[in-house]
JSON list of C-alpha atoms in Angstrom, two decimals:
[
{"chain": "A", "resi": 1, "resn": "UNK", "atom": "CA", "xyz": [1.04, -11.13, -23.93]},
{"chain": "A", "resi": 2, "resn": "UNK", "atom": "CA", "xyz": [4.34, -12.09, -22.34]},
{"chain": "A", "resi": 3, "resn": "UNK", "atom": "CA", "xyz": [6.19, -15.24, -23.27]},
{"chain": "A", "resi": 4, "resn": "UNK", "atom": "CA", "xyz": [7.67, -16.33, -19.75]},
{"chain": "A", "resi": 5, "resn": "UNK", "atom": "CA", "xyz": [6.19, -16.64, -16.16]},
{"chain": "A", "resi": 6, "resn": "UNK", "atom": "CA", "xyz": [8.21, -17.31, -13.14]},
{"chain": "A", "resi": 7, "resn": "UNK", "atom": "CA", "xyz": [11.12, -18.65, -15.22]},
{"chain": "A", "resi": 8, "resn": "UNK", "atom": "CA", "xyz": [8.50, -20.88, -17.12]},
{"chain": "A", "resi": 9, "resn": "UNK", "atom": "CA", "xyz": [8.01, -20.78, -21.03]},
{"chain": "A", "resi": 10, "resn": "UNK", "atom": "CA", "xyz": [4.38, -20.07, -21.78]},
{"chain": "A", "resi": 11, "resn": "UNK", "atom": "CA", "xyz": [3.17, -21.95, -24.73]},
{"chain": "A", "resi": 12, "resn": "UNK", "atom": "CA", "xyz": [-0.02, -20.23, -24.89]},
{"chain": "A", "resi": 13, "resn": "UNK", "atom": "CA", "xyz": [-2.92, -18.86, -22.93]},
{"chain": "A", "resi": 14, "resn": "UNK", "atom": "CA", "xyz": [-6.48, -19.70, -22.81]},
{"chain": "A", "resi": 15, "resn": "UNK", "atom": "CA", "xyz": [-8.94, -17.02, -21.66]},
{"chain": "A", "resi": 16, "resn": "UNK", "atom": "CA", "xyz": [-12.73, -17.81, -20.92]},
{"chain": "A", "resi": 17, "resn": "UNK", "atom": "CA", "xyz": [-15.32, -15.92, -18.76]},
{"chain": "A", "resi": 18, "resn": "UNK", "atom": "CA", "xyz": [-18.76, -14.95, -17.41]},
{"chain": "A", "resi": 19, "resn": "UNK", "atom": "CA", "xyz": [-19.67, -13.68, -20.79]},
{"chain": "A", "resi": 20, "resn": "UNK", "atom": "CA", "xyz": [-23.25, -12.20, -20.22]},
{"chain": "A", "resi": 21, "resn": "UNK", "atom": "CA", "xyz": [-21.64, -10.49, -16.94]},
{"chain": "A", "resi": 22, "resn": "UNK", "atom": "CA", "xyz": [-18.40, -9.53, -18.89]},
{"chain": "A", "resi": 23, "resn": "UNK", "atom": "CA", "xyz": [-20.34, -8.69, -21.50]},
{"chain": "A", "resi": 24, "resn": "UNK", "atom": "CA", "xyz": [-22.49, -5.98, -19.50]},
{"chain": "A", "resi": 25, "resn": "UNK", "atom": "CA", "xyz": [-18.85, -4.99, -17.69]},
{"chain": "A", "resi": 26, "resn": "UNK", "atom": "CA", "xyz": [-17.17, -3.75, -21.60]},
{"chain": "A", "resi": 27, "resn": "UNK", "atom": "CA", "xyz": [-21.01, -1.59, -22.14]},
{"chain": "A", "resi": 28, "resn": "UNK", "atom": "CA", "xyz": [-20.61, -0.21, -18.97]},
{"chain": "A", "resi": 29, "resn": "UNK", "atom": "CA", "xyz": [-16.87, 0.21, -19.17]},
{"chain": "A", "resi": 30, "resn": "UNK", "atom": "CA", "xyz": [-17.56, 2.10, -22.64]},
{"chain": "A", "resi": 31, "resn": "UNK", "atom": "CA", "xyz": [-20.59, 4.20, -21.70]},
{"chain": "A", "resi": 32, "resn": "UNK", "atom": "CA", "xyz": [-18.75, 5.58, -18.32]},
{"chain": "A", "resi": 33, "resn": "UNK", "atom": "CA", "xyz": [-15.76, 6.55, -20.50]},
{"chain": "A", "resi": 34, "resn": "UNK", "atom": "CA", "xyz": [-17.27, 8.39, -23.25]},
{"chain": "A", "resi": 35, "resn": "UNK", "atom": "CA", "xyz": [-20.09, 9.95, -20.66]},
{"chain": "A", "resi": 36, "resn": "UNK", "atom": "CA", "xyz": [-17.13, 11.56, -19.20]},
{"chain": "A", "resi": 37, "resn": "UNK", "atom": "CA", "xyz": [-15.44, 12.78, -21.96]},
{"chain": "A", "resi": 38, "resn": "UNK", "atom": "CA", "xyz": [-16.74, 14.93, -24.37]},
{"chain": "A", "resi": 39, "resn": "UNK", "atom": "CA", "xyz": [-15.84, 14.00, -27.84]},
{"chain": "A", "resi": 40, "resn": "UNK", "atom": "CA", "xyz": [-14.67, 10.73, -26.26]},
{"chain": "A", "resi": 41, "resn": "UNK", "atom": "CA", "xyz": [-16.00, 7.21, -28.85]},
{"chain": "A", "resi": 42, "resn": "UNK", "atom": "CA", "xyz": [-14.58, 4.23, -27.41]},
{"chain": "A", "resi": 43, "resn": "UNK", "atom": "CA", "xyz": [-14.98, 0.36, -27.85]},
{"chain": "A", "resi": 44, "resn": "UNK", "atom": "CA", "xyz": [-12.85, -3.06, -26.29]},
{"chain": "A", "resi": 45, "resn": "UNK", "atom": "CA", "xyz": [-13.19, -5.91, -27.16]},
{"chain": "A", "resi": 46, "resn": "UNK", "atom": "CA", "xyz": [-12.29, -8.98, -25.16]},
{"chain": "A", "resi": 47, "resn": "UNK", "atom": "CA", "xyz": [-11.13, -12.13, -26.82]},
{"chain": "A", "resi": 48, "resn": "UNK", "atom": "CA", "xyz": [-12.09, -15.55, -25.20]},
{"chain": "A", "resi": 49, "resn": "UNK", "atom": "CA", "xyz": [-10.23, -18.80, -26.04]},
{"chain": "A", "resi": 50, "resn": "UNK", "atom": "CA", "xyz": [-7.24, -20.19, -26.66]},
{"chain": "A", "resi": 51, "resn": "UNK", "atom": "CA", "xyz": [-4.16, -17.62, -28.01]},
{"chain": "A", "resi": 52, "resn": "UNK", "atom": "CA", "xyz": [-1.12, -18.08, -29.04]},
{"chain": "A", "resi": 53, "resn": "UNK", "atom": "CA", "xyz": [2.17, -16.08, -27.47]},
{"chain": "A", "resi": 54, "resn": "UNK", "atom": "CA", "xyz": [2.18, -12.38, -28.79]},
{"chain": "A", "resi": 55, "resn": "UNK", "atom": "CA", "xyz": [-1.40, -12.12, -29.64]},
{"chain": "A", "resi": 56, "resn": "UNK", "atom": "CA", "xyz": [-3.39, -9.60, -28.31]},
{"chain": "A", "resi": 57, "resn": "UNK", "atom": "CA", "xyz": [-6.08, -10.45, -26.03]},
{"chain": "A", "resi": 58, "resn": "UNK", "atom": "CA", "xyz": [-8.04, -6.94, -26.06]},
{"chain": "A", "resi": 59, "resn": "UNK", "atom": "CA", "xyz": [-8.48, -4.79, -28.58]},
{"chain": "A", "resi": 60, "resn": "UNK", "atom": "CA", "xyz": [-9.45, -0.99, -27.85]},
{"chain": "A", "resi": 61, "resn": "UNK", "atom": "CA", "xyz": [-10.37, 1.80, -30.23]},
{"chain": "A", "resi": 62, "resn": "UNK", "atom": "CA", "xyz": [-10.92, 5.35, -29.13]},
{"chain": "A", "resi": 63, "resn": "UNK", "atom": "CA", "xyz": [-11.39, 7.99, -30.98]},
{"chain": "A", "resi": 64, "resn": "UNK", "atom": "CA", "xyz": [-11.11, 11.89, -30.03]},
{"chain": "A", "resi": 65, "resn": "UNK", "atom": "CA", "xyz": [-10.61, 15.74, -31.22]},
{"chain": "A", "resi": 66, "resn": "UNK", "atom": "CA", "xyz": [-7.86, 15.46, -29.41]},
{"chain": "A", "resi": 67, "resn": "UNK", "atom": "CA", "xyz": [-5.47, 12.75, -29.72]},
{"chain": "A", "resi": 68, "resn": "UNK", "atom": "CA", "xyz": [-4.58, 12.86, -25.84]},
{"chain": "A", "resi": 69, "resn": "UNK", "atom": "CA", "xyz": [-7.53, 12.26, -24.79]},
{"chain": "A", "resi": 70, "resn": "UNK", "atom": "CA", "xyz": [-8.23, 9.20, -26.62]},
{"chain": "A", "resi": 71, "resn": "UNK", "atom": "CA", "xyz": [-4.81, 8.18, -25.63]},
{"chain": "A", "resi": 72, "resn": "UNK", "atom": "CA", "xyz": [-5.79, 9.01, -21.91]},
{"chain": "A", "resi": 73, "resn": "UNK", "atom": "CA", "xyz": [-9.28, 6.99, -22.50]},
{"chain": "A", "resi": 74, "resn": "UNK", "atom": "CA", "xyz": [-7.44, 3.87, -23.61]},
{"chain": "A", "resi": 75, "resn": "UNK", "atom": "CA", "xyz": [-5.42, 3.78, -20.55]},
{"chain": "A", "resi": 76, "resn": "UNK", "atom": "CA", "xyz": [-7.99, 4.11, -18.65]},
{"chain": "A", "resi": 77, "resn": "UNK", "atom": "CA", "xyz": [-10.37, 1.68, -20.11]},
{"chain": "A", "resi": 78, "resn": "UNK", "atom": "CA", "xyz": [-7.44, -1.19, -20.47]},
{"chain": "A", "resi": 79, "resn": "UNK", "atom": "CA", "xyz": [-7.14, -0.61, -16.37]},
{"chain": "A", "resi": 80, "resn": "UNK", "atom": "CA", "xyz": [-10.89, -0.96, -15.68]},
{"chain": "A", "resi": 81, "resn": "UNK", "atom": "CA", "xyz": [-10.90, -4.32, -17.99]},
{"chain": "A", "resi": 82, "resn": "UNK", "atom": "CA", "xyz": [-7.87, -5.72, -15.67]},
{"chain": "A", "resi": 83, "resn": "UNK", "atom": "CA", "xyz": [-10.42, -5.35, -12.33]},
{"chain": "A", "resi": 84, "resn": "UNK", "atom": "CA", "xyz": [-13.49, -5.08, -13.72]},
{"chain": "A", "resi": 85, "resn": "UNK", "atom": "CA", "xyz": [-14.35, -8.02, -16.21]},
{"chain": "A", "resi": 86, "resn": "UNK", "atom": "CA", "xyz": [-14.78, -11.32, -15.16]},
{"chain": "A", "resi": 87, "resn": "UNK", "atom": "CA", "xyz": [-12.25, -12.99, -17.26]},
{"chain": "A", "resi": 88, "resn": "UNK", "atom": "CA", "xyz": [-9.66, -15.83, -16.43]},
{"chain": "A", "resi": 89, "resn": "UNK", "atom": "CA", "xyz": [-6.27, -16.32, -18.21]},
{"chain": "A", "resi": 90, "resn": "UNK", "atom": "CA", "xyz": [-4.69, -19.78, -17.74]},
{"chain": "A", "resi": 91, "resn": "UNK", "atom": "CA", "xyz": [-1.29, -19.90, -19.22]},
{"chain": "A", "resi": 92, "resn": "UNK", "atom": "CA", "xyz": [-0.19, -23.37, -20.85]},
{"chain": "A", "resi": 93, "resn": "UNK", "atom": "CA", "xyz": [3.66, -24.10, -20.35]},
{"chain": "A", "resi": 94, "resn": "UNK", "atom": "CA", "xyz": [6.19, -25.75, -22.78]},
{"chain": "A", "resi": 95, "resn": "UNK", "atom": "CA", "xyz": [6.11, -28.62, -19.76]},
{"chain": "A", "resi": 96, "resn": "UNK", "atom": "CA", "xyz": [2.57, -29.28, -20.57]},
{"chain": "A", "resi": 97, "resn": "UNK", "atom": "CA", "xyz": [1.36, -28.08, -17.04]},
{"chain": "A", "resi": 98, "resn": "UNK", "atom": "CA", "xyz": [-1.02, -25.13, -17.29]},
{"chain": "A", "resi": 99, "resn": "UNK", "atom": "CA", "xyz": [-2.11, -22.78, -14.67]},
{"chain": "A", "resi": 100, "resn": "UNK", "atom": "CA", "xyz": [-4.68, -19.89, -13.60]},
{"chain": "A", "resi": 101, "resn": "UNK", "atom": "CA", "xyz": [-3.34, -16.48, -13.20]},
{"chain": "A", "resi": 102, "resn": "UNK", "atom": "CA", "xyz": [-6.16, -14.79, -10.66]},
{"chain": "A", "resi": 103, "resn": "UNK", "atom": "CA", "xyz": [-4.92, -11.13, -9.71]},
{"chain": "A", "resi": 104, "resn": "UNK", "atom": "CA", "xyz": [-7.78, -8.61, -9.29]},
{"chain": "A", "resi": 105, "resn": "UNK", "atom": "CA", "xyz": [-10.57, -9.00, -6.78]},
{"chain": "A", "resi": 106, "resn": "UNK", "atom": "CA", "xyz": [-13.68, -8.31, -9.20]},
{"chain": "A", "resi": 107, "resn": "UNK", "atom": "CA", "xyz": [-14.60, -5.10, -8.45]},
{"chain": "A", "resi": 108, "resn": "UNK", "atom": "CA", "xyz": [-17.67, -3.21, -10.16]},
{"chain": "A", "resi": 109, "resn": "UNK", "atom": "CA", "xyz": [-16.76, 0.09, -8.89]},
{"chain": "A", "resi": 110, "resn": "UNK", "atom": "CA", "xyz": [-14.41, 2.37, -11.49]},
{"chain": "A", "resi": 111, "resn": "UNK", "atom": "CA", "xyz": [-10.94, 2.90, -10.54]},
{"chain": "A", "resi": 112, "resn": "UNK", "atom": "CA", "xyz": [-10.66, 5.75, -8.51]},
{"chain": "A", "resi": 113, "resn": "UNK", "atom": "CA", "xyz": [-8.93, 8.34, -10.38]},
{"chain": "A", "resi": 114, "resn": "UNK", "atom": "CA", "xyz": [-6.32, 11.00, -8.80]},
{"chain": "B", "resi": 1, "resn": "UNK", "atom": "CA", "xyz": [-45.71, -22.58, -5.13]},
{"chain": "B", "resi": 2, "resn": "UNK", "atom": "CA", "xyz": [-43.10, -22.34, -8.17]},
{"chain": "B", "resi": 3, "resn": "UNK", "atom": "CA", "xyz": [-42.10, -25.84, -10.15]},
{"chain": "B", "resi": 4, "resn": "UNK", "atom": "CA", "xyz": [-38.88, -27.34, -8.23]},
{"chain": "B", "resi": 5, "resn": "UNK", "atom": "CA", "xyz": [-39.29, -25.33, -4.62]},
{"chain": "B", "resi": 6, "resn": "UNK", "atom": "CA", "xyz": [-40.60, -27.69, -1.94]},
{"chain": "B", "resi": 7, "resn": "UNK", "atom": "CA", "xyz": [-40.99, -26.73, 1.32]},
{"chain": "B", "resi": 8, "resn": "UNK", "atom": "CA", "xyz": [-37.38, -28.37, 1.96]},
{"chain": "B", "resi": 9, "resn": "UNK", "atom": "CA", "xyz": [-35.18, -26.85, -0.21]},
{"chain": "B", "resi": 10, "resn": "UNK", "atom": "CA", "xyz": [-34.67, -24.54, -3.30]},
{"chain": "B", "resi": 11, "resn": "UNK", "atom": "CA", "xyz": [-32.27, -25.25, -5.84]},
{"chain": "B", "resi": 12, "resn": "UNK", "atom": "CA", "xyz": [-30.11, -22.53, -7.28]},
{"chain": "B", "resi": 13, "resn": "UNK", "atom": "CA", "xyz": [-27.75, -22.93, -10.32]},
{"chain": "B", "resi": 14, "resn": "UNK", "atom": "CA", "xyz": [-23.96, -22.46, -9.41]},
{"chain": "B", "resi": 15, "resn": "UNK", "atom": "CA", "xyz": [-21.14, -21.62, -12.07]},
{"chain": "B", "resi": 16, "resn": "UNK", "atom": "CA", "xyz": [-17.96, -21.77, -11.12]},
{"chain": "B", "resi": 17, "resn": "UNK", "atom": "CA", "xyz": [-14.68, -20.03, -12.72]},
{"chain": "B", "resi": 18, "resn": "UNK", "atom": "CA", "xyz": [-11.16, -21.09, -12.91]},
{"chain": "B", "resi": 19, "resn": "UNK", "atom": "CA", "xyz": [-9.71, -22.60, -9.99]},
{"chain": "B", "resi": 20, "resn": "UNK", "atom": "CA", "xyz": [-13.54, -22.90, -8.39]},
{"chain": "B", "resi": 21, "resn": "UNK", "atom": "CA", "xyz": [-14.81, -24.69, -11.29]},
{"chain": "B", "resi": 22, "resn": "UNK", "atom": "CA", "xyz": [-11.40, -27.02, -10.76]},
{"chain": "B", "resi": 23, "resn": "UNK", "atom": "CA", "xyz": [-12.10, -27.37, -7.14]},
{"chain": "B", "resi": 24, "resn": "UNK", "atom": "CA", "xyz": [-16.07, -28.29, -7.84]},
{"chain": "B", "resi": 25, "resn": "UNK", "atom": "CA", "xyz": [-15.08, -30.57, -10.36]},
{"chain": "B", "resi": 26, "resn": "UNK", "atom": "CA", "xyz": [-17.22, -29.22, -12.96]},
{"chain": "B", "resi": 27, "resn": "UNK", "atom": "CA", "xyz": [-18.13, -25.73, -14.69]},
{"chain": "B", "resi": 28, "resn": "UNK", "atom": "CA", "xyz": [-21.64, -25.54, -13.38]},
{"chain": "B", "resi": 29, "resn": "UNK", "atom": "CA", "xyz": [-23.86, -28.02, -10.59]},
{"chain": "B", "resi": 30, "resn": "UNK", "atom": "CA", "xyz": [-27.48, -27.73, -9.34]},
{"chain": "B", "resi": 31, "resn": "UNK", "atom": "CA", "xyz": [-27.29, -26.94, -5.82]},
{"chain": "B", "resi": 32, "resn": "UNK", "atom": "CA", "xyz": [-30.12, -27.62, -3.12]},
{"chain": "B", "resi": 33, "resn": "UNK", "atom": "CA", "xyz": [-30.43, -25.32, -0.11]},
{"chain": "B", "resi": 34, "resn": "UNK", "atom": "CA", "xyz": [-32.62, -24.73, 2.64]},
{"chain": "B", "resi": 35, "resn": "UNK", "atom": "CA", "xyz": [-34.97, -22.10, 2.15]},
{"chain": "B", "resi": 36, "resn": "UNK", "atom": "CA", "xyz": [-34.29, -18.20, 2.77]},
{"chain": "B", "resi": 37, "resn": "UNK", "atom": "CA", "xyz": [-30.75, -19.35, 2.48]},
{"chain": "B", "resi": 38, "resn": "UNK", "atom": "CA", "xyz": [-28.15, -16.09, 2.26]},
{"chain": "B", "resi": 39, "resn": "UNK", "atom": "CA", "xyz": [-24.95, -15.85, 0.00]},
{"chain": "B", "resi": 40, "resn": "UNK", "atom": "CA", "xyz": [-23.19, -16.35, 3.39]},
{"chain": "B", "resi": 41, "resn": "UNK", "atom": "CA", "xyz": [-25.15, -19.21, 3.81]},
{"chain": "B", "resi": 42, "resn": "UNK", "atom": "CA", "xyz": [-24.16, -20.62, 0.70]},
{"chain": "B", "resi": 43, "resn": "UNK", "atom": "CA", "xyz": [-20.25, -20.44, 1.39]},
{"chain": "B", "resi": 44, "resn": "UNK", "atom": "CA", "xyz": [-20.50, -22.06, 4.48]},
{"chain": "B", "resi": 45, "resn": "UNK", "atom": "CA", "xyz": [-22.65, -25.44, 2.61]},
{"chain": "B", "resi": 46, "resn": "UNK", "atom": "CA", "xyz": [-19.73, -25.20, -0.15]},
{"chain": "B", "resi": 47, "resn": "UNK", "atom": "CA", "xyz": [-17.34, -25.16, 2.14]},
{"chain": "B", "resi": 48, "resn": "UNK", "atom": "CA", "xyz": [-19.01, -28.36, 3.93]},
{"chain": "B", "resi": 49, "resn": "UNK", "atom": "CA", "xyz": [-19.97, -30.26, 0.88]},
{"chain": "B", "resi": 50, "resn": "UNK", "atom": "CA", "xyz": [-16.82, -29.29, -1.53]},
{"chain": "B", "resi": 51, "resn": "UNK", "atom": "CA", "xyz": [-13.65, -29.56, 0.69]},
{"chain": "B", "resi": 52, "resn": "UNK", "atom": "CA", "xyz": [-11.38, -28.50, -1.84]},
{"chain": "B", "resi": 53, "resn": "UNK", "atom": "CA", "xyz": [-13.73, -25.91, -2.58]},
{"chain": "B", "resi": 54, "resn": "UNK", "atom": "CA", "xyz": [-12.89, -24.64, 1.26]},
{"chain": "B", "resi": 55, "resn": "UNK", "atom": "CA", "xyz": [-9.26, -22.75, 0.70]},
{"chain": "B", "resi": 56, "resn": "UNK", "atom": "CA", "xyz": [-10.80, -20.52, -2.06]},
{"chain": "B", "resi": 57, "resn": "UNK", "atom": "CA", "xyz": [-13.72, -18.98, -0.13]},
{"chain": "B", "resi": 58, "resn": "UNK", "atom": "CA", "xyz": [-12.33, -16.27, 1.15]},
{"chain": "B", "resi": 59, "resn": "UNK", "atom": "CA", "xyz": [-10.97, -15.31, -2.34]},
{"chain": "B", "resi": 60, "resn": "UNK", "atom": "CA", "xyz": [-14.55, -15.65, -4.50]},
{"chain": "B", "resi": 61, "resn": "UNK", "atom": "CA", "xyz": [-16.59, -13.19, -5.22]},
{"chain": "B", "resi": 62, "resn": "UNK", "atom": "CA", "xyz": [-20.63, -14.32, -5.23]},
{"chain": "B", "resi": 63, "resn": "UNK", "atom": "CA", "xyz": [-22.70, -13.31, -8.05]},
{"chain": "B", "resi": 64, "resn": "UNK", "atom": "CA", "xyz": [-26.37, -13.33, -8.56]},
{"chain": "B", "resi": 65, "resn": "UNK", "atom": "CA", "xyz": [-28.18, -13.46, -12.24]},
{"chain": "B", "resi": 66, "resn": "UNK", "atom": "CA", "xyz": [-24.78, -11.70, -12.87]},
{"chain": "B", "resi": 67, "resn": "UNK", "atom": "CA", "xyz": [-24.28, -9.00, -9.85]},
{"chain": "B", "resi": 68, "resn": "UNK", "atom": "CA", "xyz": [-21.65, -9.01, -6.98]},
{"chain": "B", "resi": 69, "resn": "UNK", "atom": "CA", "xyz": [-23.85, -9.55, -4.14]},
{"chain": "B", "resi": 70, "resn": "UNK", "atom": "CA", "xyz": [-22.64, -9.68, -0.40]},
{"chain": "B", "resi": 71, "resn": "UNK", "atom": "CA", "xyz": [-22.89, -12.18, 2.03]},
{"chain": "B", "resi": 72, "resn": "UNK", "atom": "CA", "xyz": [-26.23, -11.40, 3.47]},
{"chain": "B", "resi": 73, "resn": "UNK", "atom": "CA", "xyz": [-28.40, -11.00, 0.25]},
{"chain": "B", "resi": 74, "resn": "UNK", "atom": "CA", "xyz": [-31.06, -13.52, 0.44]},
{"chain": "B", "resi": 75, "resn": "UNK", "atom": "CA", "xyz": [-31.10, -16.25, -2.73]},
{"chain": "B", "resi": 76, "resn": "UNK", "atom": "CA", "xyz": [-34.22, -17.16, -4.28]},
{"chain": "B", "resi": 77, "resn": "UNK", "atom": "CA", "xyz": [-35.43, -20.86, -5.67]},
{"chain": "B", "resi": 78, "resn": "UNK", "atom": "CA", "xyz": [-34.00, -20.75, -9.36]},
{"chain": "B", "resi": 79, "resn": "UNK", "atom": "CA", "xyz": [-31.27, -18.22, -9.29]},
{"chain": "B", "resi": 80, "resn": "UNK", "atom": "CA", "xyz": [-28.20, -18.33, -11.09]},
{"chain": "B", "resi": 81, "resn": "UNK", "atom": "CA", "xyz": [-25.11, -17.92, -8.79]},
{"chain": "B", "resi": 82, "resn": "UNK", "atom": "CA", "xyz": [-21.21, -17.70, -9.70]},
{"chain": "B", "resi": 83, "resn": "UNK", "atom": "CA", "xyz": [-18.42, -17.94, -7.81]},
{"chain": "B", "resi": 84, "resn": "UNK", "atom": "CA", "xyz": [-15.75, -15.91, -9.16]},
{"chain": "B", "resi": 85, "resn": "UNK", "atom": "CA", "xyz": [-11.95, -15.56, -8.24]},
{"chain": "B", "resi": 86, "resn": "UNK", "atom": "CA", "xyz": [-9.73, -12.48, -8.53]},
{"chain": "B", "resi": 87, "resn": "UNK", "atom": "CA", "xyz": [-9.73, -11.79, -12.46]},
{"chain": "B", "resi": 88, "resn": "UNK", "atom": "CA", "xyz": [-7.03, -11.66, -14.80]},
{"chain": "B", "resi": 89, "resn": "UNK", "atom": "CA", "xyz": [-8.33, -10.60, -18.62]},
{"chain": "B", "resi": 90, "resn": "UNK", "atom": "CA", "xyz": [-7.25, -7.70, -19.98]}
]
């Protein structure tokens, strides 16, 4: 988690979302992956709430034979988070103000892959 | 005829995320609609009833009971909908 946005000093960042939907996005996210991959164990978890600067918001294991491939899995899987879980970040700056950082259009569909 | 549908109206429950939950003013509001309402439907009333809602249409995704659904999928007396901006966990 990054310390500065557009020149402004973020204090912290709260995240919160549709948990039962985001919930059922990280199972999904999970049983694609390792469906896909022989070999392939994999879980994220999201963290909701308020965090402080440098603190990580997700946290993904993956385990394989081969160490690529978990590698690989965990790239994947941190991309299909960023579009596919309904969760908001609002960043909290040194000023006080605070504001919603909304990137991804939500999409339920996996990223296609090359 | 189900408790809380009238001929009238059906009531759905709307959450709202981030900047839409700013824009409503709160997190999460009964809403009353006509009957056989669609999602598309639904924009245009929040639109009406909750200018500041207006701007952010175009960029909120619809859910109902926790799926994207698309502007012609019918809503039914009871349902739980969410409007949902462009995401940023992860």
């Amino acid at each position: 988690m990054r310390d500065r946005h557009d020149g402004r000093e973020v204090a912290g960042i709260d995240y919160s979302g549709y948990e039962p939907m985001a919930e059922r996005a990280l199972a999904r996210i999970e049983e694609e992956l390792a469906d896909a991959t022989p070999g392939l164990r994999i879980a994220i978890v999201h963290r909701l709430g308020a965090l402080a600067v440098g603190e990580a918001s997700v946290a993904i294991a993956a385990s394989s034979p081969r160490r690529s491939t978990a590698q690989e899995a965990t790239k994947l899987a941190l991309e299909r988070v960023k579009r596919e879980v309904p969760v908001w970040k609002r960043e909290r700056y040194a000023d006080g103000s605070s504001a919603w950082r909304e990137e991804e259009p939500l999409a339920t569909d996996p990223v296609p892959t090359a | 005829m189900k408790r809380g549908a009238t001929i009238d109206s059906m009531r759905i429950r709307l959450l709202a995320f981030a900047s839409a939950s700013d824009a409503l003013g709160a997190s999460e509001r009964e809403i009353e609609l006509a009957p056989g309402s669609r999602v598309g439907d639904l924009r245009r009333e929040l639109g009406a009833r909750f200018p500041a809602l207006s701007p952010l249409l175009s960029r909120l995704a619809v859910a109902i009971d926790g799926e994207i659904a698309g502007d012609a999928l019918p809503l039914a007396e009871g349902a739980e909908v969410a409007l949902l901006p462009p995401v940023s966990g992860g």
